[in-house]
CSV table of C-alpha atoms in Angstrom, one decimal:
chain,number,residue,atom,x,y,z
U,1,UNK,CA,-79.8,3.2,-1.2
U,2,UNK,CA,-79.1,3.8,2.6
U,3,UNK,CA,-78.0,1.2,4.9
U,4,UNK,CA,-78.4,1.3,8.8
U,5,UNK,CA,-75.5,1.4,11.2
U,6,UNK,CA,-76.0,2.1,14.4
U,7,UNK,CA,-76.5,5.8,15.4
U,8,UNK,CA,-76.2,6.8,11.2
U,9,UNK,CA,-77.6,6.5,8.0
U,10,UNK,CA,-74.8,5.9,5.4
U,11,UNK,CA,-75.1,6.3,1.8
U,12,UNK,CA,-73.8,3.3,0.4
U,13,UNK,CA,-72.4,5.0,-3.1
U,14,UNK,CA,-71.0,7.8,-1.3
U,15,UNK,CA,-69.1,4.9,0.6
U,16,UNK,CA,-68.0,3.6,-2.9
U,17,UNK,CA,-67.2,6.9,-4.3
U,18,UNK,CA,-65.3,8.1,-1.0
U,19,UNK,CA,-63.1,4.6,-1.2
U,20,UNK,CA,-62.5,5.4,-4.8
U,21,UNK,CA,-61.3,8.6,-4.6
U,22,UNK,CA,-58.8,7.3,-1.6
U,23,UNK,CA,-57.7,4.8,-3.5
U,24,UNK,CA,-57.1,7.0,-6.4
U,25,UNK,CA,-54.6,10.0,-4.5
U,26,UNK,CA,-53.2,6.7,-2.6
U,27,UNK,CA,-51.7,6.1,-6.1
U,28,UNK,CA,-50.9,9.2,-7.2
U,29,UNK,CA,-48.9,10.0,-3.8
U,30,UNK,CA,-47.3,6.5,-4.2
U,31,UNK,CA,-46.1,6.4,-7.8
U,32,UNK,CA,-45.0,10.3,-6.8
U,33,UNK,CA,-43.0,9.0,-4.5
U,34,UNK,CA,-41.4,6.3,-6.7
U,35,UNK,CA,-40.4,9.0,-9.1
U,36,UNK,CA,-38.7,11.2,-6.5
U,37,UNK,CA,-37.1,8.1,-5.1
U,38,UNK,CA,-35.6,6.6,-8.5
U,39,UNK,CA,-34.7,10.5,-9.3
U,40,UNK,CA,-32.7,10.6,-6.2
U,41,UNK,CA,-31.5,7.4,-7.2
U,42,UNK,CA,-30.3,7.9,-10.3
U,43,UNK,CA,-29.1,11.7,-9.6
U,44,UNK,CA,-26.7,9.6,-7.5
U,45,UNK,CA,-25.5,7.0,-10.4
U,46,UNK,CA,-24.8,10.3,-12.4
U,47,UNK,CA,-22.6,11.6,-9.5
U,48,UNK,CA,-21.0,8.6,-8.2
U,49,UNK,CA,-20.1,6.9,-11.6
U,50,UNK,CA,-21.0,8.4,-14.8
U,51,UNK,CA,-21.1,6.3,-17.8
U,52,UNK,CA,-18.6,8.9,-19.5
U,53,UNK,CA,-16.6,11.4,-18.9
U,54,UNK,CA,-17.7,14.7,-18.4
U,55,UNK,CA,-15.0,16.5,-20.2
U,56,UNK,CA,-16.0,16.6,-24.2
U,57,UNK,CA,-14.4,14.9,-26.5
U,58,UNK,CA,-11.4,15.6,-27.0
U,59,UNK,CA,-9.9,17.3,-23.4
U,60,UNK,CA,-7.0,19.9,-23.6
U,61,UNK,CA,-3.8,19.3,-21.7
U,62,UNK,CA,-5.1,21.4,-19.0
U,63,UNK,CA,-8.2,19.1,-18.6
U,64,UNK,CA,-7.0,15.8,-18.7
U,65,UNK,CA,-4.3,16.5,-16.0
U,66,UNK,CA,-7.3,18.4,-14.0
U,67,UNK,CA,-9.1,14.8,-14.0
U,68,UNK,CA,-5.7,13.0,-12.8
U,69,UNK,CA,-5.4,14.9,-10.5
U,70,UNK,CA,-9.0,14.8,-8.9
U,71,UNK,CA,-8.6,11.0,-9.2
U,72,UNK,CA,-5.7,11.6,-6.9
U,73,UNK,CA,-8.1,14.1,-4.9
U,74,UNK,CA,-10.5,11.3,-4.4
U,75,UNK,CA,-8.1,8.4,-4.0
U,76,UNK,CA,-10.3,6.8,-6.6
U,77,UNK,CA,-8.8,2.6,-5.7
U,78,UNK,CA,-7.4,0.3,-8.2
U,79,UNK,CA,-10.0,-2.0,-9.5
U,80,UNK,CA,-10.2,-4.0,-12.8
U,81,UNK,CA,-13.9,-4.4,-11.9
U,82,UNK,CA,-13.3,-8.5,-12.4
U,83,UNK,CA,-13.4,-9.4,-9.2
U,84,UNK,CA,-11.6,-9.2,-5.6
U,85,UNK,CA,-8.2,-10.2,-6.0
U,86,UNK,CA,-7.8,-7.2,-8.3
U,87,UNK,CA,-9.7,-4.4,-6.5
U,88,UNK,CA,-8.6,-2.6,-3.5
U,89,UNK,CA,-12.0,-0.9,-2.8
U,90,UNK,CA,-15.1,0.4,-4.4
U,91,UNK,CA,-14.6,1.6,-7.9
U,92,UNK,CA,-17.1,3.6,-9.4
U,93,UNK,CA,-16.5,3.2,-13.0
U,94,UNK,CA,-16.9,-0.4,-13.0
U,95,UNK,CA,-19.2,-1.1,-15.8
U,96,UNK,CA,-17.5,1.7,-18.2
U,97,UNK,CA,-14.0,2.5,-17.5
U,98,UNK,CA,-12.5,0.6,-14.7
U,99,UNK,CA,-10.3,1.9,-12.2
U,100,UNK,CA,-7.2,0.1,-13.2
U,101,UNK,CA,-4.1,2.0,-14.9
U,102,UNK,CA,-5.5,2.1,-18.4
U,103,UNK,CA,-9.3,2.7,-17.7
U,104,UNK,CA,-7.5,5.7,-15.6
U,105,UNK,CA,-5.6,7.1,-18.7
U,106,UNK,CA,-8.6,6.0,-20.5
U,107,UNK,CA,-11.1,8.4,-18.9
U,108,UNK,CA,-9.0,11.6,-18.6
U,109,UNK,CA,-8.1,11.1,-22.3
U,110,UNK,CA,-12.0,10.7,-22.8
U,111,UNK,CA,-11.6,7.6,-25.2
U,112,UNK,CA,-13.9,4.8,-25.6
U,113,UNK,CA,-14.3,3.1,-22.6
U,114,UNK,CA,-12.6,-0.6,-22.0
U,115,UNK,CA,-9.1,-0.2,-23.2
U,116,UNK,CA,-6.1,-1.7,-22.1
U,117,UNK,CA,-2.3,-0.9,-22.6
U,118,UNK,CA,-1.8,-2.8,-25.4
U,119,UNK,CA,-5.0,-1.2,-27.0
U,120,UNK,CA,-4.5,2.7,-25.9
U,121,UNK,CA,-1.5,2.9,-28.5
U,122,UNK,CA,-4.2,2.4,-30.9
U,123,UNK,CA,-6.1,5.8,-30.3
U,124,UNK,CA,-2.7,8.0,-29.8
U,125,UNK,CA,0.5,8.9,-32.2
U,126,UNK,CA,3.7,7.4,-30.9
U,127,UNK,CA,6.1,10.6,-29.9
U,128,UNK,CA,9.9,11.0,-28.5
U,129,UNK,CA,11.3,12.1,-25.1
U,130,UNK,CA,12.0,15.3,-26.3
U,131,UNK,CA,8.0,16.3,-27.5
U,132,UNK,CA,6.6,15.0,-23.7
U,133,UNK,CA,4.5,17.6,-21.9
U,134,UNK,CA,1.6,17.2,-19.6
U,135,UNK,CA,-1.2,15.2,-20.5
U,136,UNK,CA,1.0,12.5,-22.5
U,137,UNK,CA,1.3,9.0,-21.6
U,138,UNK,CA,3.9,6.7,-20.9
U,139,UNK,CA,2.5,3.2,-21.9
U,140,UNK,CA,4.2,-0.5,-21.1
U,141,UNK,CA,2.0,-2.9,-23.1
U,142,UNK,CA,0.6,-5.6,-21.5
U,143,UNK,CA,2.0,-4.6,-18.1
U,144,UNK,CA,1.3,-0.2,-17.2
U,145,UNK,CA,0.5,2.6,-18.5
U,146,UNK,CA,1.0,6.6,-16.8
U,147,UNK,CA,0.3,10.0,-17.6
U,148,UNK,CA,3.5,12.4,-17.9
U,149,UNK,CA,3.2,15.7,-16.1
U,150,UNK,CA,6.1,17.7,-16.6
U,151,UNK,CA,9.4,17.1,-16.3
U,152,UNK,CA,11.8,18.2,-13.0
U,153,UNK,CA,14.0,19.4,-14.6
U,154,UNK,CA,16.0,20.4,-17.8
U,155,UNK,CA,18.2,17.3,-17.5
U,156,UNK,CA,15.0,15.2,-18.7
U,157,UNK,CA,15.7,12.2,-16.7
U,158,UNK,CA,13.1,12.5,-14.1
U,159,UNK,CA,9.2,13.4,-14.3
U,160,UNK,CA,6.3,14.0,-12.3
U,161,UNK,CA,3.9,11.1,-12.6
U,162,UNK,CA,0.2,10.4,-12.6
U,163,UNK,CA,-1.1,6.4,-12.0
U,164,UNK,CA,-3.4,3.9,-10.8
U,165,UNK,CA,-1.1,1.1,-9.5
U,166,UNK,CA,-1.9,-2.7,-8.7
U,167,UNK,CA,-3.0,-3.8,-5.3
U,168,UNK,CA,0.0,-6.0,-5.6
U,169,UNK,CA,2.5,-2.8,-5.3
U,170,UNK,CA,3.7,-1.3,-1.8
U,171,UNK,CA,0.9,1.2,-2.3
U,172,UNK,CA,-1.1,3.8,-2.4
U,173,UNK,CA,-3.3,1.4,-3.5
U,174,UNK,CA,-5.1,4.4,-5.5
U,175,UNK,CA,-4.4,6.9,-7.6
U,176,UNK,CA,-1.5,9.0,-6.5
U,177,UNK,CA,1.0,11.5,-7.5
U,178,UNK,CA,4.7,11.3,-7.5
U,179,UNK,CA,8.5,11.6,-9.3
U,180,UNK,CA,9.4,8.5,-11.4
U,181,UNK,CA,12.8,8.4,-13.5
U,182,UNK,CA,12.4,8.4,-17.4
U,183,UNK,CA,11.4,5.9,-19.0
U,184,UNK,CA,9.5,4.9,-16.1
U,185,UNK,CA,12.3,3.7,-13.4
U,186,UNK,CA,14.4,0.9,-14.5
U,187,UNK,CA,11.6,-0.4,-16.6
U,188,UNK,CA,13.0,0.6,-20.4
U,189,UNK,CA,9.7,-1.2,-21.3
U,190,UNK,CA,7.5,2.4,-21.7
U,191,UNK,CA,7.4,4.7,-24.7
U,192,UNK,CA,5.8,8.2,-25.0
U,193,UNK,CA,2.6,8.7,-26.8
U,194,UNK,CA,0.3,11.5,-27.4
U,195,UNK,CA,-3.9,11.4,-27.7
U,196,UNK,CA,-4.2,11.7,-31.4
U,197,UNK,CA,-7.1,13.7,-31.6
U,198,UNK,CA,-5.1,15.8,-29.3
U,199,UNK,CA,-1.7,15.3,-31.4
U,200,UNK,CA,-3.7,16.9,-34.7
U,201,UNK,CA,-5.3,20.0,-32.8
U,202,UNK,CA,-2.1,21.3,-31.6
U,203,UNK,CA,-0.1,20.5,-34.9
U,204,UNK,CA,-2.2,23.8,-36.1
U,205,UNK,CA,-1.9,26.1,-32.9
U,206,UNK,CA,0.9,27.7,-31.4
U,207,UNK,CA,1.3,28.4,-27.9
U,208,UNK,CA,3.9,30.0,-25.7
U,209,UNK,CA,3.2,28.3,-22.9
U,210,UNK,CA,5.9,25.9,-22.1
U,211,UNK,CA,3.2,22.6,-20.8
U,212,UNK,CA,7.2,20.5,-20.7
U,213,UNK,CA,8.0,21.3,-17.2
U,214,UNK,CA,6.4,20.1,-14.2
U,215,UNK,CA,4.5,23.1,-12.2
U,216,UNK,CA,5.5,24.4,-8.7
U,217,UNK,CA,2.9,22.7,-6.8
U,218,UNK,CA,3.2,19.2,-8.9
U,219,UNK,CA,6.3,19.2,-8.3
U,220,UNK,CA,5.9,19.9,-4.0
U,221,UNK,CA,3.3,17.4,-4.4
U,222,UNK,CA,4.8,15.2,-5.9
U,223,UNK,CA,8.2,15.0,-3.7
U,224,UNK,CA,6.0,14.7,-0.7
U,225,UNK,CA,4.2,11.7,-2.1
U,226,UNK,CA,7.0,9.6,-3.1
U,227,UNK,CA,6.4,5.8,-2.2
U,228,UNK,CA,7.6,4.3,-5.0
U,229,UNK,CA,11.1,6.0,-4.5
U,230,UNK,CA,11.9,3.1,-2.5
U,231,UNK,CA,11.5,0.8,-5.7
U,232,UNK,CA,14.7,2.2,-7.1
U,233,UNK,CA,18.2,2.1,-6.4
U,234,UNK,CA,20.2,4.4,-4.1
U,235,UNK,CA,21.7,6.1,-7.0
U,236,UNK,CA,18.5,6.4,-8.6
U,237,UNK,CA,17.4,7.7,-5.1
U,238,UNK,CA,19.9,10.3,-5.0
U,239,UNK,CA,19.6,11.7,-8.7
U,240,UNK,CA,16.3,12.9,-8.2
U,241,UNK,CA,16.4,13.8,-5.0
U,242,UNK,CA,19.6,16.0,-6.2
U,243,UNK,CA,17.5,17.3,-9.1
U,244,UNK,CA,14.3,18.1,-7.0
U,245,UNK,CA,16.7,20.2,-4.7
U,246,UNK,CA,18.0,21.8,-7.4
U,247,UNK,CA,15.2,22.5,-9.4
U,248,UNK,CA,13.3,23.7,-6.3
U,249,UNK,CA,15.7,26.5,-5.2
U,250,UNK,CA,16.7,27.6,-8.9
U,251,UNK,CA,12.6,28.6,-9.1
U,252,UNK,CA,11.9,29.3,-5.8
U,253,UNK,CA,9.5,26.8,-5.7
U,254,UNK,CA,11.3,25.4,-1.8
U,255,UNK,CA,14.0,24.9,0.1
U,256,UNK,CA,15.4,21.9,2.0
């Protein structure tokens, strides 16, 4: 039926159908929206902490020092993920890995997420100082744990090092890069270990390249970023500071 209103004549079920329809796209554009939104959303989950790593499952030695060192790239900060005291900025692997020393090891070795140094042993095959090379961890349990990256030289007593250290330390309060002597400084406490996926893939290839020595721009790297040099004693200090020079200029790598 028509209705008057001043001036028109208005059909009243055109009125209905007309605030139907409205109401109808209203929806569609709104729960359109909400997709996009929550696709956005999550896109950014995926990119800002993914709920595992993005590497396979079982990484090569190329790989897993790859993701130590774009930890170090992104300054990634120590956090257990348990609450402040522990966590020295905004982790974003809380929930999955942490961003502690272990849940660093943890991720590049792409193991399950949640272990701890007493518990990473578990998942690798115990090796000697003589079978190191990159991509091998040095692990302390119940107190740190590191990945080994080459030594400095043929001596053996001095490595380039990968870690996520406490926000008690001197700092970088992230992950960083730098020379440590072998064991791990004056702690005796560390032993060498070895993924053990990774430990029976390689026990049936050959390679010829030597993955024992630490590369030229680790090693550049790593001299320059050298805080926790000050942790050890001046004759400590000046072996490896003796062996960096000495390495350095035997490969060309620099010159001091």
């Amino acid at each position: 039926y028509q209705r008057r209103v001043p001036g028109i004549y208005i059909n009243k079920i055109s009125v209905d159908m007309s605030r139907a329809l409205t109401f109808i796209v209203l929806a569609i554009l709104v729960a359109a929206a909400a997709t996009t939104a929550y696709a956005i959303e999550a896109a950014a989950v995926a990119v800002e902490a993914p709920p595992v790593n993005e590497l396979g499952a079982v990484p090569n030695r190329d790989q897993i020092i790859a993701c130590a060192q774009n930890w170090v790239d992104r300054e990634v900060p120590y956090c257990q993920c348990n609450g402040p005291e522990e966590c020295c900025g905004s982790c974003p692997y809380c929930g999955t890995f942490r961003c502690d020393c272990s849940g660093y090891v943890t991720y590049c070795l792409q193991l399950p997420a949640g272990l701890n140094t007493n518990s990473l042993p578990l998942y690798a095959t115990a090796i000697t100082k003589d079978e190191l090379q990159k991509g091998d961890f040095m692990d302390c349990a119940g107190d740190h744990v590191v990945f080994f990256a080459g030594w400095t030289d043929s001596s053996k007593t001095a490595y380039v090092v990968y870690q996520e250290p406490g926000c008690h330390t001197d700092g970088p309060h992230h992950a960083f890069k730098s020379v440590t002597t072998y064991p791990f400084g004056t702690n005796t406490c560390f032993k060498p270990y070895r993924r053990e996926s990774l430990a029976a893939i390689e026990s049936n290839t050959e390679s010829a390249v030597d993955s024992t020595m630490a590369s030229a721009k680790d090693l550049k790297e790593a001299f320059l970023q050298y805080p926790n040099l000050e942790k050890h004693s001046q004759e400590d200090k000046d072996k490896v500071v003796a062996q960096l020079r000495a390495h350095g200029k035997d490969l060309g790598y620099f010159t001091f």
